[in-house]
Coordinates of C-alpha atoms in Angstrom, one line a residue:
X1 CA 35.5 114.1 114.7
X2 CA 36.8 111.7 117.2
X3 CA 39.6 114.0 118.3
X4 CA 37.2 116.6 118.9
X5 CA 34.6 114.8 121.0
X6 CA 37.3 113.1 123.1
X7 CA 38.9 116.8 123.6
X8 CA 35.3 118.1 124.7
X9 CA 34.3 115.3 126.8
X10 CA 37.6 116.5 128.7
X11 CA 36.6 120.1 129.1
X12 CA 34.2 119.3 132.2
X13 CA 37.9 117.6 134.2
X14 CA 39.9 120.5 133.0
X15 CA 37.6 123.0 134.4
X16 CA 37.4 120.6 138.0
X17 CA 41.0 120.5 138.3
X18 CA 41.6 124.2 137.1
X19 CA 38.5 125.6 140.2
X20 CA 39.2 123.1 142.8
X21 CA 43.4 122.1 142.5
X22 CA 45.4 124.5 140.4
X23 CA 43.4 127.7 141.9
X24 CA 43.5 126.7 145.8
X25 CA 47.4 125.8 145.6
X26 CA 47.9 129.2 144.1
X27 CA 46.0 130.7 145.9
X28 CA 48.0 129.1 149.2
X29 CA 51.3 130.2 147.4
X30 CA 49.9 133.9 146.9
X31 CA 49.1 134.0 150.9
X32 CA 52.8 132.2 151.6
X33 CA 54.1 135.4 149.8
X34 CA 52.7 138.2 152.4
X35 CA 53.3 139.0 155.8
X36 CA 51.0 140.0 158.8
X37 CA 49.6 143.2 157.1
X38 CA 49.6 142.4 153.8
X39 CA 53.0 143.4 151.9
X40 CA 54.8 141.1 149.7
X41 CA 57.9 139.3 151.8
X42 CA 60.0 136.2 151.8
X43 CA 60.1 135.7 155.1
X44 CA 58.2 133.7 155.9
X45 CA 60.2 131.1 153.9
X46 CA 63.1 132.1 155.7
X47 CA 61.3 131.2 159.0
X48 CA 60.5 127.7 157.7
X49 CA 64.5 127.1 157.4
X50 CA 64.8 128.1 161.1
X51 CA 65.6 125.4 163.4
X52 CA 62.2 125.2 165.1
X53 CA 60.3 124.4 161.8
X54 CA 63.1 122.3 160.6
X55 CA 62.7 119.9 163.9
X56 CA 59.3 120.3 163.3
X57 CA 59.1 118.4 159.9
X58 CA 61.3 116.0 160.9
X59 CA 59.1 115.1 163.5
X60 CA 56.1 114.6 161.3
X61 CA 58.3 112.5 159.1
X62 CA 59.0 110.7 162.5
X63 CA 55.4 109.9 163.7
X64 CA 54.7 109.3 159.5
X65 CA 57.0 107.2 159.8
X66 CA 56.1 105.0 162.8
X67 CA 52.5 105.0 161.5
X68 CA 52.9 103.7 158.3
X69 CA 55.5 100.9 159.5
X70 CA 52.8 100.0 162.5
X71 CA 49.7 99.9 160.2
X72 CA 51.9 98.3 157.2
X73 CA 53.5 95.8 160.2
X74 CA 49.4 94.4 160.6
X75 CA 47.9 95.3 157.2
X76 CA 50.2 93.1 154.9
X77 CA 49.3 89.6 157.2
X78 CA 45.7 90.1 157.7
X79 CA 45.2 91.0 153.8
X80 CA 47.4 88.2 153.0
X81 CA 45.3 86.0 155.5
X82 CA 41.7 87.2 153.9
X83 CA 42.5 86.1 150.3
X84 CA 43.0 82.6 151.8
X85 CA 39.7 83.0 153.7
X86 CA 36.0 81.4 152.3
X87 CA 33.7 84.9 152.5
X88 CA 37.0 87.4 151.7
X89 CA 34.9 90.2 150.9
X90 CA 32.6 89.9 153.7
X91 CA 35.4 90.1 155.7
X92 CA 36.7 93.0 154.1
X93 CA 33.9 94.6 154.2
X94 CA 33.9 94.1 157.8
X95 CA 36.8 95.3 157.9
X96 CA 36.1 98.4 156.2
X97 CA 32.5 99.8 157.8
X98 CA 34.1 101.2 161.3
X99 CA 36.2 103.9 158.4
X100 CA 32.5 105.0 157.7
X101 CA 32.0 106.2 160.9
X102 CA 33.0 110.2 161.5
X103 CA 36.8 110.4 162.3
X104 CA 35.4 112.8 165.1
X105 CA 33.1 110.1 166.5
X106 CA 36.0 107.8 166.3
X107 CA 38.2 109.7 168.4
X108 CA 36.1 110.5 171.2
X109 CA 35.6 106.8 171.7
X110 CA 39.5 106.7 172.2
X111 CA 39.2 109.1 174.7
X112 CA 36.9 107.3 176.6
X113 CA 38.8 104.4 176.0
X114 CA 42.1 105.4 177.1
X115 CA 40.6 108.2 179.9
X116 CA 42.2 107.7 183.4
X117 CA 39.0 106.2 184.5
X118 CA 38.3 104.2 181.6
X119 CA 37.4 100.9 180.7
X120 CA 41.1 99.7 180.2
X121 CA 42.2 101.5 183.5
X122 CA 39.2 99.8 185.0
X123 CA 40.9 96.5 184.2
X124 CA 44.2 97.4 184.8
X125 CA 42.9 97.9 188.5
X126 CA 41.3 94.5 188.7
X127 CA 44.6 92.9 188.5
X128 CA 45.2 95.8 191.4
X129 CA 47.4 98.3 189.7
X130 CA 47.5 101.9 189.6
X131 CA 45.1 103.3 186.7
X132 CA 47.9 104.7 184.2
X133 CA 47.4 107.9 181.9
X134 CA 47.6 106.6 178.2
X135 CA 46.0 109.8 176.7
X136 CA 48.2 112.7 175.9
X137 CA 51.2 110.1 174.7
X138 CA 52.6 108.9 171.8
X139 CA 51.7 105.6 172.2
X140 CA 47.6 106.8 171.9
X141 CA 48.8 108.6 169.3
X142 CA 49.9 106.5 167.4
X143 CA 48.0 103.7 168.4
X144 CA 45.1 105.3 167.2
X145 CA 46.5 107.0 164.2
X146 CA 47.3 102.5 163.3
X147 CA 44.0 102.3 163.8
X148 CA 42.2 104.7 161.3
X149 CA 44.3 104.0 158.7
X150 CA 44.6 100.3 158.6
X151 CA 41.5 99.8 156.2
X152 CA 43.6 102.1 153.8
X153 CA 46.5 100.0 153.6
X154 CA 44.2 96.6 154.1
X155 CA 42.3 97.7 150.5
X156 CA 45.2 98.1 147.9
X157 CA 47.5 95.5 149.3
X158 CA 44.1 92.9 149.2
X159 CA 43.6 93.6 146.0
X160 CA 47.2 92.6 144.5
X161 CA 46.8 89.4 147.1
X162 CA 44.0 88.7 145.2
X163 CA 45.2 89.2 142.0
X164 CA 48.2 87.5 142.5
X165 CA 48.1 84.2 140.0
X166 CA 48.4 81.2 142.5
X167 CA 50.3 78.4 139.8
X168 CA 53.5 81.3 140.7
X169 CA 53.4 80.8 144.1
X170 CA 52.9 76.7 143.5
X171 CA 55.4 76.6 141.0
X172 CA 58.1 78.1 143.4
X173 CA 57.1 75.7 146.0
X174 CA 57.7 72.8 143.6
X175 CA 61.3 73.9 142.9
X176 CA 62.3 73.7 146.7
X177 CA 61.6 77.2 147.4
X178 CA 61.1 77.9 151.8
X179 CA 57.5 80.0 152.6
X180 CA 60.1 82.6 153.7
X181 CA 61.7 82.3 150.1
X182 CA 58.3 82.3 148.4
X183 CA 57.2 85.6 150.0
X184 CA 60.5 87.2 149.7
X185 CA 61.0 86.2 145.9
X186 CA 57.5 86.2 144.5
X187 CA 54.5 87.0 146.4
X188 CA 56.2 90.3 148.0
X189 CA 57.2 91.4 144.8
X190 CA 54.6 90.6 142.7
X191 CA 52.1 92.8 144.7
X192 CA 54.6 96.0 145.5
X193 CA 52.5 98.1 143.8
X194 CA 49.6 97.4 146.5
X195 CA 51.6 97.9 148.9
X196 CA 53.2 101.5 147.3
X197 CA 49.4 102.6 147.6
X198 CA 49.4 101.8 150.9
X199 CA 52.5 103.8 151.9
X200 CA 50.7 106.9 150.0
X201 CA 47.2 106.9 151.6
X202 CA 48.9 106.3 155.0
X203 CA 51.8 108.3 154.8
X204 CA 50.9 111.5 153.2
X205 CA 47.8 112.1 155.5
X206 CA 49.9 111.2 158.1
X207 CA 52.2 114.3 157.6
X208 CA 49.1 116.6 158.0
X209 CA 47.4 115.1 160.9
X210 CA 46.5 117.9 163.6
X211 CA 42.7 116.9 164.9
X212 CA 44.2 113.4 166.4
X213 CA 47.6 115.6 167.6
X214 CA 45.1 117.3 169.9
X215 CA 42.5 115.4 171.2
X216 CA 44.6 112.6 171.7
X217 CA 48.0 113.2 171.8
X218 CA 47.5 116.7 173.5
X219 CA 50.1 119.2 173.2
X220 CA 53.0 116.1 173.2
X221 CA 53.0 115.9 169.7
X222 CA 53.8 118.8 167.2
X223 CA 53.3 118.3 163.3
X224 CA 53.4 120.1 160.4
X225 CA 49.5 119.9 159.8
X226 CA 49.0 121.0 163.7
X227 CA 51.5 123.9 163.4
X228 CA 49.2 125.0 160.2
X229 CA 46.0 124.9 162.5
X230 CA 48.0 127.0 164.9
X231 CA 49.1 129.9 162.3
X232 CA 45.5 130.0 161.0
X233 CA 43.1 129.3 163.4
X234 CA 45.2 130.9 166.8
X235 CA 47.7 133.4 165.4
X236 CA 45.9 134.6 162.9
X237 CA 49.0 134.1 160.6
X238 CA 48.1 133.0 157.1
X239 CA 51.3 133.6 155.4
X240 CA 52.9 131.4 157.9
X241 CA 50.7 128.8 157.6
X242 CA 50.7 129.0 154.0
X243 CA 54.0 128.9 153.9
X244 CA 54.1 125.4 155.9
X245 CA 51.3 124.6 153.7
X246 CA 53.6 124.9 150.4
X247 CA 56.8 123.1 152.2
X248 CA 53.8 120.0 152.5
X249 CA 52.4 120.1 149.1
X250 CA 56.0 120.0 147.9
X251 CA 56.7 117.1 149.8
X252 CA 53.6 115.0 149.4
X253 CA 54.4 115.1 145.3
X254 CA 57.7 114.2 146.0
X255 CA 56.4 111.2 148.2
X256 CA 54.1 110.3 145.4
X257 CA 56.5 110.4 143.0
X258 CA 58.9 108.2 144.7
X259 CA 56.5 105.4 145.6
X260 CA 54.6 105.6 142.5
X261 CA 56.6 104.5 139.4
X262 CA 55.5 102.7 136.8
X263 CA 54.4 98.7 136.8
X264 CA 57.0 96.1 136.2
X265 CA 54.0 93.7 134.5
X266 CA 55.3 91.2 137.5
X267 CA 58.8 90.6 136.7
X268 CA 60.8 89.2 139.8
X269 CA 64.2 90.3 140.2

């Protein structure tokens, strides 16, 4: 009886994933699989392996990269620094509302921000320097890349802060253990996990950004989710862009495979 409820009270998920994961991937695998008028080819794989594709992922894992270092770089401190704070989760919550706002909205404002007669040019030019173009490099785009996906990293990596037991972290300190030696041996390892969560909301989107690419970053900046845009939306070529699509569902598994693994329960090598 119990075997047969739990299996039915599963049907509902299996039906979710089935429609709205197994069916779209396959369905971007069928398209990778034909060319410009419909036949069945393979070369469209065969172009991904080219050397202009090839530069191109490596890019992405490039700019990933630099991202996720940057934004794990600032989220790691201020989490740590918010556990030790009176209202945390006010603060967090703080923290969090500017990801509510439309990613769209968001990046306007950067334009604005960063346009040649903007507010940071205008105060550039009251220390009487030239205004400087800081849209349409990588330095906006990344910058503001940091910036959207900080609260992602902030939220895991707070949560194994706050989890951490506290006598650990005393108990080192008693037996003559440096801060340095405390956060290397205890408190960093204790709450990898948080900070493998992290890496996987930052990085994977990361790979397949393409709205910031252009409005920020301009044409300076060439990943593998803006050369998907480009098949589908400009050359009209969906086997290509399937294609790339496939090469970055392969990889994002692979990335979640790597920096998932399984808990140690807190053991401390």
């Amino acid at each position: 009886m119990f075997n047969k409820a739990s299996k039915g009270s599963l049907f509902p998920y299996v039906i979710w994933i089935a429609l709205f994961v197994i069916a779209p991937i396959a369905l971007v695998v069928y398209y990778s699989m034909l060319d410009l008028k419909g036949n069945f080819t393979l070369e469209n794989y065969q172009s991904f392996f080219t050397p202009v594709y090839l530069k191109m992922t490596l890019t992405s894992f490039w700019y990933a990269f630099l991202i996720t270092a940057f934004t794990l770089l600032i989220a790691y401190p201020t989490a740590y620094f918010l556990t030790k704070t009176t209202h945390k989760h006010l603060w967090l919550m703080l923290i969090i509302i500017p990801s509510w706002i439309n990613l769209l909205l968001k990046t306007y404002a950067f334009i604005g921000l960063f346009g040649l007669y903007g507010p940071i040019n205008a105060i550039v030019e009251v220390f009487g320097l030239e205004p400087q173009q800081i849209l349409f490099t990588d330095f906006s785009f990344i910058f503001v890349s940091v910036y959207i996906f900080i609260p992602f990293m902030i939220i895991p990596i707070f949560n194994s802060l706050d989890k951490l037991n506290p006598t650990l972290v005393y108990a080192a300190r008693d037996l003559g253990a440096s801060s340095f030696t405390t956060f290397r041996r205890v408190i960093f390892p204790l709450t990898i996990d948080g900070v493998k969560s992290g890496i996987q909301v930052t990085f994977i989107p990361a790979l397949s950004l393409f709205m910031i690419t252009r409005l920020i970053a301009g044409n300076q900046v060439i990943t593998l989710g803006t050369a998907i845009e480009q098949q589908f939306l400009v050359s009209q070529n969906w086997g290509m862009g399937s294609t790339i699509a496939v090469f970055l569902i392969i990889i994002m598994v692979v990335i979640m495979s790597v920096t998932g693994g399984q808990k140690k329960g807190g053991r401390i090598r």
